[in-house]
Amino acid sequence: MALHAVGNIDDAIDATKEFVLPFEVRRWLKLAFVVFFLGGGGGTGGIQNIGNLGNVGDGGGPGGPGGSGGFSLTAPVETLPALHDVLFQVAGPDVPADPSGALAGLGVAVVAIAVVVVLAVALVFAAVGAVMEFVFTTSLITQEVHVRRSFREHLGDGLRLLGFRIVLGILGLLVFGGILLGLFVLVVGGDLANLGTSALFGSIGLVIVVVAAAALVFGTISGFTNVFVVPLMIQGEDGVLAGWGRLWSSITAEPKQYLAYLFLSVVLGIGVGIVGAVLGAIAFVVLAIPFGIVGAVFWFALGEGLAAGVLVGLVALLFVLALLVVANLIKAPLQSFLRYYAMLVLGDIDADLDPIPEVRASVRSDA
């Protein structure tokens, strides 16, 4: 029995060429905008998507918000004379006798507000990223890129996908926590006093194997959802669970085909990652030279002062933005190849699930 995962690599390359060529600036920029929101390598399947277990913590994409650290006010009140005077001039029972208590409360409030803002922004990025999964897949199926129209049409699908990702992420955390707790009880009997160096080194191999196995399971679910279930939802207007039901019937009928895809998708994902890294490094050097020259001219021509620093900062900001655009321009065809590959394999395994029959017919008639 032929393995469809092996025979569809060339067809995926041909389909990608049909989609991205001839080069059109507007079309490529729209694609770059879409793939910017796709997290974790764009969902190539298998362990490529372990980072997408919830797609909320990382923002659903490379542009997601992040950050760490806290905020505290530890300096003595005397170093803030204006605030000190104001606090002591205000009379009333609500004003604490020691203004340091008010300052501590202010610090807690700032931290709480910052956490809420970060979580809200992360949730927005995750929601947009979920909808963009459908925008990108629709573009591949139709070979036309209509961002706003596809976004409106698949907003509900994207929110359902977001809900699925959140639930999957919570389950993943619970499973990982349960595994670690079980290993803790198994290895040291649940007693922290027994947790020594010998116990840690003796159990590290078991921990790695068990955690890696769980990560593979959840990563595969996340990846298969992106590359298989999303096209099925577009094709049949199903929900996530209904799409998974159709896919699961196919998986149980042809497990070897899907295992072969899983293995080769990881290999291809690694290869695509290497290509992207090399091209990204080249782009970094090519962009760094002109931006570096301009920044140096501003710095030395303006006497290395405040104005020079501001202009150099602006040049650096433009460099980062240009690099971000170029990085996503590189990512667009690479992710298109991986998604076409998955859909071609799906259609060959089960013709009733084929999301791209026209694309398949086109590339194979050309061959």
GROMACS .gro file of C-alpha atoms in nm:
model
  367
    1MET     CA    1   0.000   0.000   0.000
    2ALA     CA    2   0.147   0.333  -0.107
    3LEU     CA    3   0.195   0.596   0.160
    4HIS     CA    4   0.027   0.917   0.048
    5ALA     CA    5   0.251   1.122   0.277
    6VAL     CA    6   0.549   1.027   0.062
    7GLY     CA    7   0.393   1.093  -0.278
    8ASN     CA    8   0.247   1.438  -0.210
    9ILE     CA    9   0.561   1.638  -0.139
   10ASP     CA   10   0.618   1.734  -0.503
   11ASP     CA   11   0.249   1.811  -0.552
   12ALA     CA   12   0.255   2.040  -0.248
   13ILE     CA   13   0.550   2.228  -0.399
   14ASP     CA   14   0.362   2.267  -0.728
   15ALA     CA   15   0.045   2.382  -0.551
   16THR     CA   16   0.245   2.640  -0.356
   17LYS     CA   17   0.400   2.772  -0.677
   18GLU     CA   18   0.055   2.809  -0.834
   19PHE     CA   19  -0.063   2.998  -0.527
   20VAL     CA   20   0.222   3.244  -0.470
   21LEU     CA   21   0.341   3.299  -0.827
   22PRO     CA   22   0.360   3.522  -1.017
   23PHE     CA   23   0.484   3.754  -0.745
   24GLU     CA   24   0.237   4.033  -0.659
   25VAL     CA   25   0.335   4.275  -0.386
   26ARG     CA   26  -0.019   4.335  -0.259
   27ARG     CA   27  -0.101   3.963  -0.250
   28TRP     CA   28   0.221   3.872  -0.066
   29LEU     CA   29   0.177   4.152   0.187
   30LYS     CA   30  -0.174   4.030   0.265
   31LEU     CA   31  -0.041   3.678   0.309
   32ALA     CA   32   0.237   3.807   0.534
   33PHE     CA   33  -0.023   3.987   0.745
   34VAL     CA   34  -0.228   3.669   0.781
   35VAL     CA   35   0.060   3.436   0.871
   36PHE     CA   36   0.183   3.691   1.127
   37PHE     CA   37  -0.108   3.582   1.347
   38LEU     CA   38  -0.058   3.209   1.298
   39GLY     CA   39   0.119   3.073   1.599
   40GLY     CA   40   0.365   2.793   1.651
   41GLY     CA   41   0.491   2.756   1.294
   42GLY     CA   42   0.148   2.786   1.148
   43GLY     CA   43   0.021   2.452   1.269
   44THR     CA   44   0.217   2.208   1.057
   45GLY     CA   45   0.099   1.907   1.252
   46GLY     CA   46   0.259   1.672   1.501
   47ILE     CA   47   0.493   1.815   1.760
   48GLN     CA   48   0.528   2.132   1.557
   49ASN     CA   49   0.227   2.266   1.751
   50ILE     CA   50   0.311   2.186   2.111
   51GLY     CA   51   0.334   2.562   2.168
   52ASN     CA   52  -0.029   2.596   2.058
   53LEU     CA   53  -0.185   2.394   2.340
   54GLY     CA   54  -0.400   2.688   2.431
   55ASN     CA   55  -0.282   2.959   2.200
   56VAL     CA   56  -0.366   3.214   2.462
   57GLY     CA   57  -0.045   3.240   2.659
   58ASP     CA   58   0.162   3.314   2.354
   59GLY     CA   59  -0.089   3.536   2.181
   60GLY     CA   60  -0.168   3.273   1.888
   61GLY     CA   61   0.124   3.396   1.697
   62PRO     CA   62   0.470   3.545   1.675
   63GLY     CA   63   0.330   3.884   1.749
   64GLY     CA   64   0.164   3.785   2.074
   65PRO     CA   65   0.222   3.990   2.388
   66GLY     CA   66   0.451   3.872   2.660
   67GLY     CA   67   0.657   3.997   2.946
   68SER     CA   68   0.751   3.921   3.302
   69GLY     CA   69   0.850   4.087   3.618
   70GLY     CA   70   0.659   4.288   3.872
   71PHE     CA   71   0.616   4.643   4.000
   72SER     CA   72   0.690   4.760   4.349
   73LEU     CA   73   0.753   5.082   4.530
   74THR     CA   74   1.039   5.025   4.770
   75ALA     CA   75   1.200   5.370   4.788
   76PRO     CA   76   1.144   5.569   5.108
   77VAL     CA   77   0.861   5.820   5.102
   78GLU     CA   78   1.109   6.103   5.158
   79THR     CA   79   1.234   6.054   4.802
   80LEU     CA   80   0.885   6.150   4.679
   81PRO     CA   81   0.829   6.485   4.852
   82ALA     CA   82   0.539   6.598   4.636
   83LEU     CA   83   0.336   6.283   4.695
   84HIS     CA   84   0.439   6.287   5.061
   85ASP     CA   85   0.308   6.644   5.105
   86VAL     CA   86  -0.018   6.568   4.929
   87LEU     CA   87  -0.083   6.264   5.145
   88PHE     CA   88  -0.021   6.456   5.465
   89GLN     CA   89  -0.225   6.760   5.360
   90VAL     CA   90  -0.537   6.554   5.293
   91ALA     CA   91  -0.739   6.517   5.608
   92GLY     CA   92  -0.995   6.251   5.685
   93PRO     CA   93  -1.032   5.907   5.833
   94ASP     CA   94  -0.958   5.733   5.501
   95VAL     CA   95  -0.603   5.867   5.481
   96PRO     CA   96  -0.358   5.624   5.644
   97ALA     CA   97  -0.127   5.761   5.906
   98ASP     CA   98   0.167   5.600   5.725
   99PRO     CA   99   0.162   5.696   5.355
  100SER     CA  100   0.378   5.391   5.270
  101GLY     CA  101   0.061   5.182   5.300
  102ALA     CA  102  -0.104   5.386   5.025
  103LEU     CA  103   0.203   5.349   4.808
  104ALA     CA  104   0.204   4.971   4.857
  105GLY     CA  105  -0.164   4.960   4.762
  106LEU     CA  106  -0.090   5.167   4.453
  107GLY     CA  107   0.181   4.920   4.351
  108VAL     CA  108  -0.058   4.625   4.386
  109ALA     CA  109  -0.323   4.809   4.182
  110VAL     CA  110  -0.075   4.885   3.904
  111VAL     CA  111   0.034   4.521   3.891
  112ALA     CA  112  -0.327   4.402   3.882
  113ILE     CA  113  -0.415   4.643   3.602
  114ALA     CA  114  -0.104   4.543   3.405
  115VAL     CA  115  -0.194   4.173   3.437
  116VAL     CA  116  -0.551   4.236   3.321
  117VAL     CA  117  -0.431   4.441   3.024
  118VAL     CA  118  -0.175   4.177   2.920
  119LEU     CA  119  -0.433   3.897   2.946
  120ALA     CA  120  -0.686   4.100   2.748
  121VAL     CA  121  -0.437   4.175   2.472
  122ALA     CA  122  -0.327   3.810   2.467
  123LEU     CA  123  -0.689   3.697   2.436
  124VAL     CA  124  -0.749   3.938   2.147
  125PHE     CA  125  -0.437   3.811   1.968
  126ALA     CA  126  -0.547   3.453   2.028
  127ALA     CA  127  -0.893   3.523   1.890
  128VAL     CA  128  -0.757   3.697   1.581
  129GLY     CA  129  -0.508   3.414   1.532
  130ALA     CA  130  -0.787   3.155   1.546
  131VAL     CA  131  -0.990   3.338   1.283
  132MET     CA  132  -0.680   3.383   1.067
  133GLU     CA  133  -0.646   3.004   1.055
  134PHE     CA  134  -0.965   3.003   0.849
  135VAL     CA  135  -0.862   3.308   0.644
  136PHE     CA  136  -0.534   3.140   0.549
  137THR     CA  137  -0.687   2.801   0.473
  138THR     CA  138  -0.966   2.960   0.268
  139SER     CA  139  -0.703   3.150   0.068
  140LEU     CA  140  -0.523   2.823  -0.006
  141ILE     CA  141  -0.843   2.647  -0.108
  142THR     CA  142  -0.968   2.924  -0.337
  143GLN     CA  143  -0.617   3.047  -0.432
  144GLU     CA  144  -0.744   3.401  -0.369
  145VAL     CA  145  -0.658   3.620  -0.071
  146HIS     CA  146  -0.950   3.820   0.070
  147VAL     CA  147  -0.862   3.901   0.429
  148ARG     CA  148  -1.155   4.117   0.541
  149ARG     CA  149  -1.424   3.913   0.367
  150SER     CA  150  -1.290   3.580   0.494
  151PHE     CA  151  -1.245   3.723   0.843
  152ARG     CA  152  -1.610   3.827   0.858
  153GLU     CA  153  -1.734   3.496   0.716
  154HIS     CA  154  -1.533   3.282   0.958
  155LEU     CA  155  -1.548   3.491   1.274
  156GLY     CA  156  -1.780   3.240   1.439
  157ASP     CA  157  -1.563   2.947   1.332
  158GLY     CA  158  -1.257   3.121   1.471
  159LEU     CA  159  -1.421   3.181   1.808
  160ARG     CA  160  -1.523   2.815   1.825
  161LEU     CA  161  -1.165   2.718   1.746
  162LEU     CA  162  -1.044   2.955   2.017
  163GLY     CA  163  -1.275   2.791   2.268
  164PHE     CA  164  -1.143   2.449   2.166
  165ARG     CA  165  -0.784   2.568   2.205
  166ILE     CA  166  -0.853   2.710   2.550
  167VAL     CA  167  -1.017   2.388   2.667
  168LEU     CA  168  -0.733   2.184   2.517
  169GLY     CA  169  -0.480   2.407   2.689
  170ILE     CA  170  -0.653   2.368   3.026
  171LEU     CA  171  -0.669   1.990   2.982
  172GLY     CA  172  -0.303   1.991   2.885
  173LEU     CA  173  -0.207   2.180   3.199
  174LEU     CA  174  -0.416   1.946   3.414
  175VAL     CA  175  -0.262   1.639   3.252
  176PHE     CA  176   0.093   1.773   3.286
  177GLY     CA  177   0.024   1.867   3.646
  178GLY     CA  178  -0.121   1.523   3.715
  179ILE     CA  179   0.179   1.355   3.554
  180LEU     CA  180   0.426   1.556   3.759
  181LEU     CA  181   0.227   1.494   4.078
  182GLY     CA  182   0.211   1.121   4.003
  183LEU     CA  183   0.583   1.107   3.937
  184PHE     CA  184   0.646   1.299   4.258
  185VAL     CA  185   0.446   1.043   4.456
  186LEU     CA  186   0.602   0.751   4.267
  187VAL     CA  187   0.963   0.864   4.300
  188VAL     CA  188   0.980   1.017   4.648
  189GLY     CA  189   0.659   0.895   4.806
  190GLY     CA  190   0.507   1.242   4.809
  191ASP     CA  191   0.752   1.361   5.075
  192LEU     CA  192   0.963   1.667   4.996
  193ALA     CA  193   1.221   1.545   5.246
  194ASN     CA  194   1.304   1.259   5.009
  195LEU     CA  195   1.358   1.493   4.714
  196GLY     CA  196   1.734   1.486   4.693
  197THR     CA  197   1.991   1.501   4.417
  198SER     CA  198   1.996   1.124   4.369
  199ALA     CA  199   1.617   1.110   4.336
  200LEU     CA  200   1.616   1.391   4.081
  201PHE     CA  201   1.888   1.239   3.864
  202GLY     CA  202   1.741   0.891   3.898
  203SER     CA  203   1.398   1.000   3.777
  204ILE     CA  204   1.491   1.260   3.513
  205GLY     CA  205   1.479   1.006   3.230
  206LEU     CA  206   1.133   0.885   3.327
  207VAL     CA  207   1.006   1.243   3.360
  208ILE     CA  208   1.136   1.335   3.015
  209VAL     CA  209   0.981   1.027   2.850
  210VAL     CA  210   0.640   1.068   3.012
  211VAL     CA  211   0.619   1.444   2.958
  212ALA     CA  212   0.740   1.410   2.598
  213ALA     CA  213   0.472   1.146   2.529
  214ALA     CA  214   0.199   1.369   2.670
  215ALA     CA  215   0.333   1.667   2.475
  216LEU     CA  216   0.330   1.460   2.155
  217VAL     CA  217  -0.034   1.364   2.210
  218PHE     CA  218  -0.153   1.717   2.278
  219GLY     CA  219   0.069   1.863   2.008
  220THR     CA  220  -0.072   1.618   1.754
  221ILE     CA  221  -0.429   1.706   1.850
  222SER     CA  222  -0.351   2.075   1.813
  223GLY     CA  223  -0.167   2.025   1.483
  224PHE     CA  224  -0.432   1.797   1.330
  225THR     CA  225  -0.697   2.050   1.430
  226ASN     CA  226  -0.517   2.324   1.239
  227VAL     CA  227  -0.426   2.134   0.923
  228PHE     CA  228  -0.715   1.886   0.894
  229VAL     CA  229  -1.015   1.995   1.101
  230VAL     CA  230  -1.009   2.361   0.994
  231PRO     CA  231  -1.037   2.267   0.622
  232LEU     CA  232  -1.316   2.023   0.710
  233MET     CA  233  -1.501   2.298   0.896
  234ILE     CA  234  -1.473   2.523   0.590
  235GLN     CA  235  -1.579   2.241   0.361
  236GLY     CA  236  -1.879   2.115   0.557
  237GLU     CA  237  -1.962   2.410   0.784
  238ASP     CA  238  -1.912   2.184   1.086
  239GLY     CA  239  -1.802   2.277   1.435
  240VAL     CA  240  -1.467   2.171   1.577
  241LEU     CA  241  -1.600   1.855   1.741
  242ALA     CA  242  -1.804   1.757   1.435
  243GLY     CA  243  -1.495   1.811   1.219
  244TRP     CA  244  -1.293   1.596   1.456
  245GLY     CA  245  -1.562   1.329   1.436
  246ARG     CA  246  -1.527   1.309   1.057
  247LEU     CA  247  -1.148   1.310   1.082
  248TRP     CA  248  -1.143   1.043   1.354
  249SER     CA  249  -1.344   0.804   1.138
  250SER     CA  250  -1.080   0.843   0.868
  251ILE     CA  251  -0.793   0.803   1.117
  252THR     CA  252  -0.933   0.477   1.255
  253ALA     CA  253  -0.982   0.347   0.898
  254GLU     CA  254  -0.629   0.439   0.780
  255PRO     CA  255  -0.404   0.473   1.088
  256LYS     CA  256  -0.082   0.393   0.899
  257GLN     CA  257  -0.142   0.676   0.652
  258TYR     CA  258  -0.186   0.931   0.929
  259LEU     CA  259   0.113   0.802   1.123
  260ALA     CA  260   0.323   0.836   0.808
  261TYR     CA  261   0.196   1.192   0.765
  262LEU     CA  262   0.270   1.268   1.129
  263PHE     CA  263   0.630   1.151   1.095
  264LEU     CA  264   0.697   1.323   0.762
  265SER     CA  265   0.524   1.645   0.871
  266VAL     CA  266   0.772   1.671   1.159
  267VAL     CA  267   1.065   1.608   0.922
  268LEU     CA  268   0.933   1.859   0.669
  269GLY     CA  269   0.862   2.106   0.948
  270ILE     CA  270   1.222   2.085   1.064
  271GLY     CA  271   1.342   2.129   0.705
  272VAL     CA  272   1.115   2.426   0.650
  273GLY     CA  273   1.234   2.574   0.979
  274ILE     CA  274   1.596   2.547   0.867
  275VAL     CA  275   1.518   2.709   0.532
  276GLY     CA  276   1.329   2.987   0.706
  277ALA     CA  277   1.615   3.044   0.951
  278VAL     CA  278   1.873   3.065   0.672
  279LEU     CA  279   1.662   3.304   0.468
  280GLY     CA  280   1.588   3.506   0.780
  281ALA     CA  281   1.958   3.535   0.860
  282ILE     CA  282   2.029   3.652   0.506
  283ALA     CA  283   1.747   3.905   0.529
  284PHE     CA  284   1.884   4.029   0.862
  285VAL     CA  285   2.226   4.095   0.713
  286VAL     CA  286   2.088   4.255   0.397
  287LEU     CA  287   1.865   4.490   0.596
  288ALA     CA  288   2.117   4.558   0.872
  289ILE     CA  289   2.375   4.702   0.633
  290PRO     CA  290   2.174   5.000   0.495
  291PHE     CA  291   1.995   5.067   0.824
  292GLY     CA  292   2.325   5.045   1.011
  293ILE     CA  293   2.489   5.290   0.772
  294VAL     CA  294   2.202   5.539   0.804
  295GLY     CA  295   2.205   5.508   1.182
  296ALA     CA  296   2.582   5.563   1.196
  297VAL     CA  297   2.555   5.870   0.972
  298PHE     CA  298   2.291   6.023   1.201
  299TRP     CA  299   2.488   5.939   1.513
  300PHE     CA  300   2.819   6.089   1.408
  301ALA     CA  301   2.686   6.372   1.190
  302LEU     CA  302   2.471   6.512   1.471
  303GLY     CA  303   2.742   6.496   1.737
  304GLU     CA  304   2.625   6.189   1.930
  305GLY     CA  305   2.374   6.398   2.123
  306LEU     CA  306   2.007   6.366   2.215
  307ALA     CA  307   1.882   6.441   1.863
  308ALA     CA  308   2.120   6.182   1.720
  309GLY     CA  309   2.000   5.926   1.973
  310VAL     CA  310   1.636   5.989   1.885
  311LEU     CA  311   1.701   5.953   1.512
  312VAL     CA  312   1.908   5.638   1.564
  313GLY     CA  313   1.623   5.498   1.773
  314LEU     CA  314   1.377   5.569   1.492
  315VAL     CA  315   1.609   5.400   1.243
  316ALA     CA  316   1.633   5.097   1.472
  317LEU     CA  317   1.253   5.084   1.501
  318LEU     CA  318   1.214   5.097   1.123
  319PHE     CA  319   1.472   4.820   1.093
  320VAL     CA  320   1.276   4.596   1.331
  321LEU     CA  321   0.951   4.663   1.144
  322ALA     CA  322   1.116   4.593   0.807
  323LEU     CA  323   1.265   4.272   0.943
  324LEU     CA  324   0.925   4.165   1.077
  325VAL     CA  325   0.762   4.221   0.738
  326VAL     CA  326   1.037   4.033   0.554
  327ALA     CA  327   1.024   3.746   0.805
  328ASN     CA  328   0.653   3.698   0.741
  329LEU     CA  329   0.702   3.730   0.365
  330ILE     CA  330   0.946   3.439   0.398
  331LYS     CA  331   0.705   3.248   0.618
  332ALA     CA  332   0.407   3.282   0.382
  333PRO     CA  333   0.515   3.039   0.106
  334LEU     CA  334   0.674   2.800   0.355
  335GLN     CA  335   0.353   2.769   0.554
  336SER     CA  336   0.152   2.747   0.232
  337PHE     CA  337   0.360   2.443   0.133
  338LEU     CA  338   0.303   2.270   0.467
  339ARG     CA  339  -0.072   2.333   0.461
  340TYR     CA  340  -0.108   2.222   0.099
  341TYR     CA  341   0.089   1.910   0.184
  342ALA     CA  342  -0.150   1.823   0.469
  343MET     CA  343  -0.463   1.882   0.260
  344LEU     CA  344  -0.328   1.682  -0.034
  345VAL     CA  345  -0.254   1.390   0.198
  346LEU     CA  346  -0.600   1.417   0.354
  347GLY     CA  347  -0.772   1.407   0.017
  348ASP     CA  348  -0.571   1.108  -0.099
  349ILE     CA  349  -0.648   0.915   0.218
  350ASP     CA  350  -1.021   0.990   0.200
  351ALA     CA  351  -1.165   1.147  -0.114
  352ASP     CA  352  -1.482   1.245   0.073
  353LEU     CA  353  -1.275   1.473   0.297
  354ASP     CA  354  -1.073   1.634   0.015
  355PRO     CA  355  -1.080   2.013   0.075
  356ILE     CA  356  -0.888   2.103  -0.245
  357PRO     CA  357  -1.009   1.885  -0.535
  358GLU     CA  358  -0.961   2.166  -0.790
  359VAL     CA  359  -0.605   2.240  -0.676
  360ARG     CA  360  -0.523   1.869  -0.677
  361ALA     CA  361  -0.657   1.825  -1.031
  362SER     CA  362  -0.468   2.132  -1.150
  363VAL     CA  363  -0.124   2.033  -1.019
  364ARG     CA  364  -0.159   1.673  -1.134
  365SER     CA  365  -0.281   1.765  -1.481
  366ASP     CA  366   0.021   1.993  -1.518
  367ALA     CA  367   0.247   1.707  -1.412
   0.00000   0.00000   0.00000
